Short mmCIF file of C-alpha atoms in Angstrom, two decimals:
data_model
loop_
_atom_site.label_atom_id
_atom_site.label_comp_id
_atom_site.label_asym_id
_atom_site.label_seq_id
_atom_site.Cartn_x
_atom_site.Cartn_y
_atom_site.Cartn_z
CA UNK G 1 118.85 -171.71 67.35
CA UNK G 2 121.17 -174.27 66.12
CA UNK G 3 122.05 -175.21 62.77
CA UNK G 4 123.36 -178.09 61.55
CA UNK G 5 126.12 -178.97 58.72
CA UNK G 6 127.02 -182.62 57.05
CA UNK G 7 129.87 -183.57 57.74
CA UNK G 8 129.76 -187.17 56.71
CA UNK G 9 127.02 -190.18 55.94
CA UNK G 10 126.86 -190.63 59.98
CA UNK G 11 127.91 -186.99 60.50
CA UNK G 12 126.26 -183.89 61.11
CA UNK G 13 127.72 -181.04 62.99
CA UNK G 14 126.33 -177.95 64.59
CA UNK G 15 127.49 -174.68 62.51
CA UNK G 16 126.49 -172.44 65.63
CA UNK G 17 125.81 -172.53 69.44
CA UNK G 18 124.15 -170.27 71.70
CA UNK G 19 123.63 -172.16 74.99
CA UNK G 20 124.10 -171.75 77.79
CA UNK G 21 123.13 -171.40 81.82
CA UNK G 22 121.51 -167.60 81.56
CA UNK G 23 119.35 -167.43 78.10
CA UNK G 24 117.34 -164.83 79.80
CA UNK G 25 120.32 -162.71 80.05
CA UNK G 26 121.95 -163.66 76.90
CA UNK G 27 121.90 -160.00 75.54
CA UNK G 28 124.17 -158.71 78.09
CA UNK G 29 127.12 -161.26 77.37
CA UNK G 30 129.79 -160.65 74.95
CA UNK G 31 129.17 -162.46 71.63
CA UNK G 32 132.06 -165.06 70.86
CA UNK G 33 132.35 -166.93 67.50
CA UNK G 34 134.86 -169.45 67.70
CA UNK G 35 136.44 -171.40 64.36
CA UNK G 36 136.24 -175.30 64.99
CA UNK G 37 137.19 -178.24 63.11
CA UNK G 38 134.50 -180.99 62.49
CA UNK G 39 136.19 -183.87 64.58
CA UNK G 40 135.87 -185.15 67.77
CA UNK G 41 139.05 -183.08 69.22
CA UNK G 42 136.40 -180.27 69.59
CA UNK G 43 133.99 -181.98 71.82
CA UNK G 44 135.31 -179.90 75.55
CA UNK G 45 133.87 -177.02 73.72
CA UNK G 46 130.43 -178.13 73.07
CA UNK G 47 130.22 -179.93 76.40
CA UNK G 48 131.44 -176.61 78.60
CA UNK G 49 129.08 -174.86 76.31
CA UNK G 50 126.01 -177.22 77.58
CA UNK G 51 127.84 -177.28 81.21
CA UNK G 52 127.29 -173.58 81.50
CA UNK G 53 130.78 -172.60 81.65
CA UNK G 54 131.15 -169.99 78.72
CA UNK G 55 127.56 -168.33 79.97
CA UNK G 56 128.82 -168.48 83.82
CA UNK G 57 132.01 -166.11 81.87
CA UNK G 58 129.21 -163.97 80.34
CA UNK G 59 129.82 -165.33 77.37
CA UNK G 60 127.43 -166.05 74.26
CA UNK G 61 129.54 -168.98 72.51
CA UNK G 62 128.84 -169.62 68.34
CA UNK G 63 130.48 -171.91 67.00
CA UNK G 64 131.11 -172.24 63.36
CA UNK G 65 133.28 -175.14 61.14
CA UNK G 66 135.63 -175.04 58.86
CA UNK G 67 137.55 -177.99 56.97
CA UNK G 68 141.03 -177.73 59.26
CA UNK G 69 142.97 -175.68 61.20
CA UNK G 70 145.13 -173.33 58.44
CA UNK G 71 141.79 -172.14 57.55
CA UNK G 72 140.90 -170.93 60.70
CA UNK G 73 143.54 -168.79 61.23
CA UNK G 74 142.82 -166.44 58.57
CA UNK G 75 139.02 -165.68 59.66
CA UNK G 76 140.82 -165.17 63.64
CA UNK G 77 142.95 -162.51 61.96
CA UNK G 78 139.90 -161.22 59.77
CA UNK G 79 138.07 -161.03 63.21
CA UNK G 80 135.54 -163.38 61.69
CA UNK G 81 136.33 -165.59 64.47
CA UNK G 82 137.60 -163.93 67.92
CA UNK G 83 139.17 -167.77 68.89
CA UNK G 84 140.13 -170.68 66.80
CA UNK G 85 141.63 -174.52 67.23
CA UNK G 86 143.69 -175.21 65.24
CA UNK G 87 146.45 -178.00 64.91
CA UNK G 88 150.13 -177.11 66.38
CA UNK G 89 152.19 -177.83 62.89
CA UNK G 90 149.51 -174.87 61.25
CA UNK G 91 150.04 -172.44 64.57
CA UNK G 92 153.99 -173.29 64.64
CA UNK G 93 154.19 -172.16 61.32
CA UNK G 94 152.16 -169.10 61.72
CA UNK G 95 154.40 -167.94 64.56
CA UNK G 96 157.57 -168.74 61.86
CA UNK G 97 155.94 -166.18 60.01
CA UNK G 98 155.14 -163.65 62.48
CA UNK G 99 151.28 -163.76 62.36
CA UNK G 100 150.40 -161.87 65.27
CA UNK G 101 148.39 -164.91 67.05
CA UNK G 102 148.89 -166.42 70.69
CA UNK G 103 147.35 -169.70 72.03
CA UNK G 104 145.46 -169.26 74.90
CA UNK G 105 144.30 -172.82 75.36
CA UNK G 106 145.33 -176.33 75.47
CA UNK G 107 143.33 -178.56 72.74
CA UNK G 108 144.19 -181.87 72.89
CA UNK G 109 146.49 -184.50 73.04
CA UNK G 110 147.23 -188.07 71.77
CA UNK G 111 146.28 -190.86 74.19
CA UNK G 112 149.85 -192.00 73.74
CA UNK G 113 149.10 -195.45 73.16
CA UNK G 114 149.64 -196.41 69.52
CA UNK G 115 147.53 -199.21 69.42
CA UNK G 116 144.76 -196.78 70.68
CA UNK G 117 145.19 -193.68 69.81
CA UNK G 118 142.05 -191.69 68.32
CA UNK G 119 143.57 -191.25 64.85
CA UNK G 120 145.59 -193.56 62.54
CA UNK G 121 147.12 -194.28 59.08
CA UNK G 122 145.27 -196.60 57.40
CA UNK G 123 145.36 -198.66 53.60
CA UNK G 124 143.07 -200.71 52.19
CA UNK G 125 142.75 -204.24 53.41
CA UNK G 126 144.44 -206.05 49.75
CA UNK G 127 146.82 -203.11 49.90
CA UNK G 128 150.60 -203.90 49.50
CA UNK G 129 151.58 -201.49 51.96
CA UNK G 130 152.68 -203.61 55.45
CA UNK G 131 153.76 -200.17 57.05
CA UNK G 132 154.72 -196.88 56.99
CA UNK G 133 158.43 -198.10 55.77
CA UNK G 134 156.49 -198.69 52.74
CA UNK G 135 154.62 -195.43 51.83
CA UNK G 136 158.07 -194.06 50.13
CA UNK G 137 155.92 -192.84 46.27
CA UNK G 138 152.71 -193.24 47.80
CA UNK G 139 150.00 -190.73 48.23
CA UNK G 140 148.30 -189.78 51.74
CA UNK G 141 145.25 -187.92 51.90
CA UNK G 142 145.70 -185.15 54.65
CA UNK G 143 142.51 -182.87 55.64
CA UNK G 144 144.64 -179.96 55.00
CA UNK G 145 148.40 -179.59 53.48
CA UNK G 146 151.84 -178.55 55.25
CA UNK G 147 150.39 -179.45 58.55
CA UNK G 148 150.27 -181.83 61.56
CA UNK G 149 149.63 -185.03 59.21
CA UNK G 150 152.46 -184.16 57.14
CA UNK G 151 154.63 -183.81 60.00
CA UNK G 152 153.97 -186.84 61.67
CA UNK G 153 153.41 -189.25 58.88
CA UNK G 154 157.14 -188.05 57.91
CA UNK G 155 158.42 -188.79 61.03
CA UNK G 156 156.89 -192.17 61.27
CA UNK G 157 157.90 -193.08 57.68
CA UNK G 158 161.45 -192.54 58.84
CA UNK G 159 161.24 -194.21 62.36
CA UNK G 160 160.24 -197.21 60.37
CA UNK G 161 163.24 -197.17 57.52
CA UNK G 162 161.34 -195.42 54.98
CA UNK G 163 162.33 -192.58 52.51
CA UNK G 164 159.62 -189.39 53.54
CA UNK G 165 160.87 -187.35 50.94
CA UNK G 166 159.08 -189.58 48.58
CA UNK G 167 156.07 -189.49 49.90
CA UNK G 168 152.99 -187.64 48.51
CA UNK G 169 150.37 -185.76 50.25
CA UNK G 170 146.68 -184.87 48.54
CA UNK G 171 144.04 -182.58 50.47
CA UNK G 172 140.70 -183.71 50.99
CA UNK G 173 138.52 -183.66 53.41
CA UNK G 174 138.01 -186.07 56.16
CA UNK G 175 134.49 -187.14 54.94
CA UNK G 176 136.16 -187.38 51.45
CA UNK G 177 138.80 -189.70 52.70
CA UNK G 178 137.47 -193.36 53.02
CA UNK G 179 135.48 -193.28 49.75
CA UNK G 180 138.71 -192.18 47.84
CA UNK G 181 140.87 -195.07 49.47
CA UNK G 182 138.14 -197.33 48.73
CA UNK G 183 138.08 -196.16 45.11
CA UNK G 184 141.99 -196.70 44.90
CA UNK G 185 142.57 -192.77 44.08
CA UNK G 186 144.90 -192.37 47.35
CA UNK G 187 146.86 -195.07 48.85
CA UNK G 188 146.41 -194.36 52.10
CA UNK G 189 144.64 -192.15 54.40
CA UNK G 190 145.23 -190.22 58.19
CA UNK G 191 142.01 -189.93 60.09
CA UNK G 192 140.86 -188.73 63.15
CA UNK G 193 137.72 -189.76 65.33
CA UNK G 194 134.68 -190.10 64.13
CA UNK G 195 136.18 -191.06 60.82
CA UNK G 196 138.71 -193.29 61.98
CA UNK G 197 135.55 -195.40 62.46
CA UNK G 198 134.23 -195.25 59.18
CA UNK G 199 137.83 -196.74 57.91
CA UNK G 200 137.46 -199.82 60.37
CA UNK G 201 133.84 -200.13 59.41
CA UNK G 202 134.96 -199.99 55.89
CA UNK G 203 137.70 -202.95 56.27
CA UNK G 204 140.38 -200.60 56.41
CA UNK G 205 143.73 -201.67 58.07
CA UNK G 206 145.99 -199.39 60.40
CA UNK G 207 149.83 -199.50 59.70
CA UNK G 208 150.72 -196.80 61.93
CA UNK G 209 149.69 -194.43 64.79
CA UNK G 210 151.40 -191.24 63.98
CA UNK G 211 150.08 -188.93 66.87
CA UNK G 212 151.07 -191.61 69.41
CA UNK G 213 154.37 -192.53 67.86
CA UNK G 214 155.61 -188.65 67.40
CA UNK G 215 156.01 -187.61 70.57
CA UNK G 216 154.82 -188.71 74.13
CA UNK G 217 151.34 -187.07 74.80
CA UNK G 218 151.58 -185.05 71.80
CA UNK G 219 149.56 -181.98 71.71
CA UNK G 220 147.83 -182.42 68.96
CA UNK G 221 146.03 -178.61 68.58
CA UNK G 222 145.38 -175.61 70.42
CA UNK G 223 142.63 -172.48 70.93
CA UNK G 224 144.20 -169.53 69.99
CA UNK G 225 143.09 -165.99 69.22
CA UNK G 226 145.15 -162.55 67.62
CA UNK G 227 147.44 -160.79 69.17
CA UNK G 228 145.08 -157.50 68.32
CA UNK G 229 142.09 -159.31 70.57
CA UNK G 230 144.79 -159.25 73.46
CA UNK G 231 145.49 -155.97 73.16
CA UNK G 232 141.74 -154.54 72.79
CA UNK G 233 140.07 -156.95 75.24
CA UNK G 234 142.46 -158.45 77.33
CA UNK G 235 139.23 -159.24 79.91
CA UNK G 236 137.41 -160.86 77.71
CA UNK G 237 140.45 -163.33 76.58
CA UNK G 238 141.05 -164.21 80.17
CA UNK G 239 136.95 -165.29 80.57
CA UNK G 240 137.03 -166.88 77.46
CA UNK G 241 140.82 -169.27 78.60
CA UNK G 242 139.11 -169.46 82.01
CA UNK G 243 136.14 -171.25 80.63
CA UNK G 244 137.86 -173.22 78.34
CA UNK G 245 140.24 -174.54 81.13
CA UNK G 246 137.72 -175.34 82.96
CA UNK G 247 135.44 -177.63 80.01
CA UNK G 248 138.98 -179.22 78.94
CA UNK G 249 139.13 -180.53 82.70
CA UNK G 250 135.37 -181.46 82.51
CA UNK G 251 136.03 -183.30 79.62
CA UNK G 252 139.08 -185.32 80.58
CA UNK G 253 137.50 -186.82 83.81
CA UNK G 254 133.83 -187.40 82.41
CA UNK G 255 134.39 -189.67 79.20
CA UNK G 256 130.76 -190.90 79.46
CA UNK G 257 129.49 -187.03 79.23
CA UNK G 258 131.39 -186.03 76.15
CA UNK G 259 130.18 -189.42 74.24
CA UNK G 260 126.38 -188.27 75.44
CA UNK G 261 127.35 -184.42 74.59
CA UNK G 262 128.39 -185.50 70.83
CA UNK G 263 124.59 -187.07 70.51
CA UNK G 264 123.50 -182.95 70.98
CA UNK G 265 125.34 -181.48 68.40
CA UNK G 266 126.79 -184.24 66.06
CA UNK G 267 124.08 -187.47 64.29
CA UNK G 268 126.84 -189.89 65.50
CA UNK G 269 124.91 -193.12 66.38
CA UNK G 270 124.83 -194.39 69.91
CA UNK G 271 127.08 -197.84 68.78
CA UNK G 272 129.78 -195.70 67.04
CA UNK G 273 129.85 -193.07 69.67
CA UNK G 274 130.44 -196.02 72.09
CA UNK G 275 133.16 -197.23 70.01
CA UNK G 276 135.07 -193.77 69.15
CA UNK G 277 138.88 -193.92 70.76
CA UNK G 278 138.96 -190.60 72.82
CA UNK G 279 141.50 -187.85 72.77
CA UNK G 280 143.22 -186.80 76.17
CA UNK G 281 142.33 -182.86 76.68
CA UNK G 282 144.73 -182.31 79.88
CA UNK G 283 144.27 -178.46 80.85
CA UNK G 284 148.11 -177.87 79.90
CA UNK G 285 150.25 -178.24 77.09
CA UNK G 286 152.66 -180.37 76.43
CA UNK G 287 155.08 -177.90 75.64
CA UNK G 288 157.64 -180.83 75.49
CA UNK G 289 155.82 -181.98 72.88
CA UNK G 290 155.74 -178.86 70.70
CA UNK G 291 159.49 -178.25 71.05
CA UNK G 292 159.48 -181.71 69.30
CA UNK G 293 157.20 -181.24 66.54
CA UNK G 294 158.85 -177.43 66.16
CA UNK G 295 162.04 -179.98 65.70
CA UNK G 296 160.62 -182.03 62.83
CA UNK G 297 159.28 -179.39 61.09
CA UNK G 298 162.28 -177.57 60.78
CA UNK G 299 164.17 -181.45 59.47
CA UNK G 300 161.39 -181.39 57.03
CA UNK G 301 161.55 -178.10 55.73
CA UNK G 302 158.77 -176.73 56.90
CA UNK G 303 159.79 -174.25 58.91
CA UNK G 304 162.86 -172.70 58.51
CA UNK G 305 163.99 -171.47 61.98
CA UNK G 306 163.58 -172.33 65.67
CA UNK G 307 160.00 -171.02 66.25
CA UNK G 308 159.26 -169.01 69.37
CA UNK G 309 157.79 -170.94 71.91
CA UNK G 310 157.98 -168.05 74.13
CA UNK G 311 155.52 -165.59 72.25
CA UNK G 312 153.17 -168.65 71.20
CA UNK G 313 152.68 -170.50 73.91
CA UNK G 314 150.05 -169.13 77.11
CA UNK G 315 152.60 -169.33 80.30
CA UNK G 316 155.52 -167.66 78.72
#
């Protein structure tokens, strides 16, 4: 049975999933709860669920939401969750701090096209603010703190001539976002798809394209699962990556299936799910692109050594 969660006026996402391509033989498969994020960068894991590729692994997939990625990492430890996704900023500083995690997955990427790109910073249209140059004592709404947004709105406050020192970062979450710019309690606001589309429908303008403009084909986030799952069922990770590989390359070469696979588990209307900007979800990661956010972490403080690619990252 599925259950469903609000997740915004035009949102509602599934808090669990159970199907797949063998429902008759669903008690012999290994139960899997997996810790999502309620954005569009999750859709290769709904759609491989429907596609039969978690149930062809003997796998019985839930999957349950939480508000971003630094909270999923807990209930993977906890063993609440066997997998998560969350973003690389959140895993890169986990690894800093030697929680015993390892990604297993690539999540997905930035389309690398910053007029395009399926997330954005975005003001009010009166607003004052011309560009990121100008966001020096101003306050961003992030969906979580001391992660990926951070990061990148930094970096493109400074690639513009601005001071990102100054600037001031609020959590809420990404349903919470456009009515508090619209109220005038944040000044500006980093969204990701399907809420990117409630900013334009709300008049919002874009100043920058931080994803796009961080690194080339930034990996955005990753699956990842403990380092105690690895040990104990080392089978059941490799089923589990081998499934996911294969709905991340489902995903990337059938566009029209993951808009039509969001109708099934998300109330996203036909219009806006035509008009959502896509994520890439390339099997690999960019691991180019995680040496570079690693990079301006460390310049802003957030992590305080080189992190280590090589016991992080699947490959090493």
């Amino acid at each position: 049975m599925r259950r469903f969660a609000a997740a915004a006026a035009f949102l509602l996402l599934a808090g669990c999933g159970g199907t797949g391509d063998r429902d008759d033989d669903a008690g012999k498969r290994d139960k899997v709860a997996v810790g999502v994020i309620a954005i569009v960068d999750v859709a290769p894991i709904y759609l491989g669920q429907a596609q039969g590729f978690f149930g062809q692994q003997d796998i019985d997939l839930t999957l349950t939401t939480a508000q971003g990625g630094a909270a999923i990492v807990p209930g993977v430890l906890s063993a609440e969750f066997q997998f998560g996704f969350s973003n690389t900023i959140s895993l890169l500083l986990a690894q800093g701090r030697n929680v015993p995690i390892r990604v297993v997955a690539n999540g997905n990427n930035s389309t690398g096209d910053a007029a395009n790109d399926f997330g954005g910073l975005y003001v009010r249209a009166d607003s004052p603010i011309r560009s990121a140059k100008d966001l020096g004592g101003r306050t961003v709404a992030a969906n979580t703190l001391k992660n990926i947004t951070e990061t990148t709105v930094k970096a493109t406050v400074k690639k513009a001539g601005g001071d990102a020192s100054a600037v001031r970062f609020t959590e809420l979450a990404f349903p919470d976002q456009v009515p508090a710019l619209q109220a005038g309690r944040v000044d500006a606001i980093f969204v990701v798809e399907p809420f990117q589309q409630a900013a334009i429908a709300a008049g919002a303008r874009r100043i920058a394209s931080p994803y796009a403009e961080a690194a080339p084909n930034l990996t955005v986030a990753m699956y990842f699962t403990s380092q105690q799952l690895i040990a104990e069922d080392p089978e059941l990770v490799t089923r589990f990556t081998t499934a996911m590989r294969q709905s991340l390359a489902y995903a990337d070469t059938h566009p029209d299936e993951v808009r039509a696979a969001l109708g099934t588990y998300t109330k996203i209307s036909p219009e806006t799910r035509d008009a959502l900007v896509l994520p890439r979800w390339p099997v690999e990661v960019n691991r180019g692109s995680v040496t570079e956010l690693g990079r301006l972490a460390r310049e802003d403080g957030l992590l305080t050594a080189e992190p280590d690619l090589t016991a992080l990252l699947p490959g090493s």
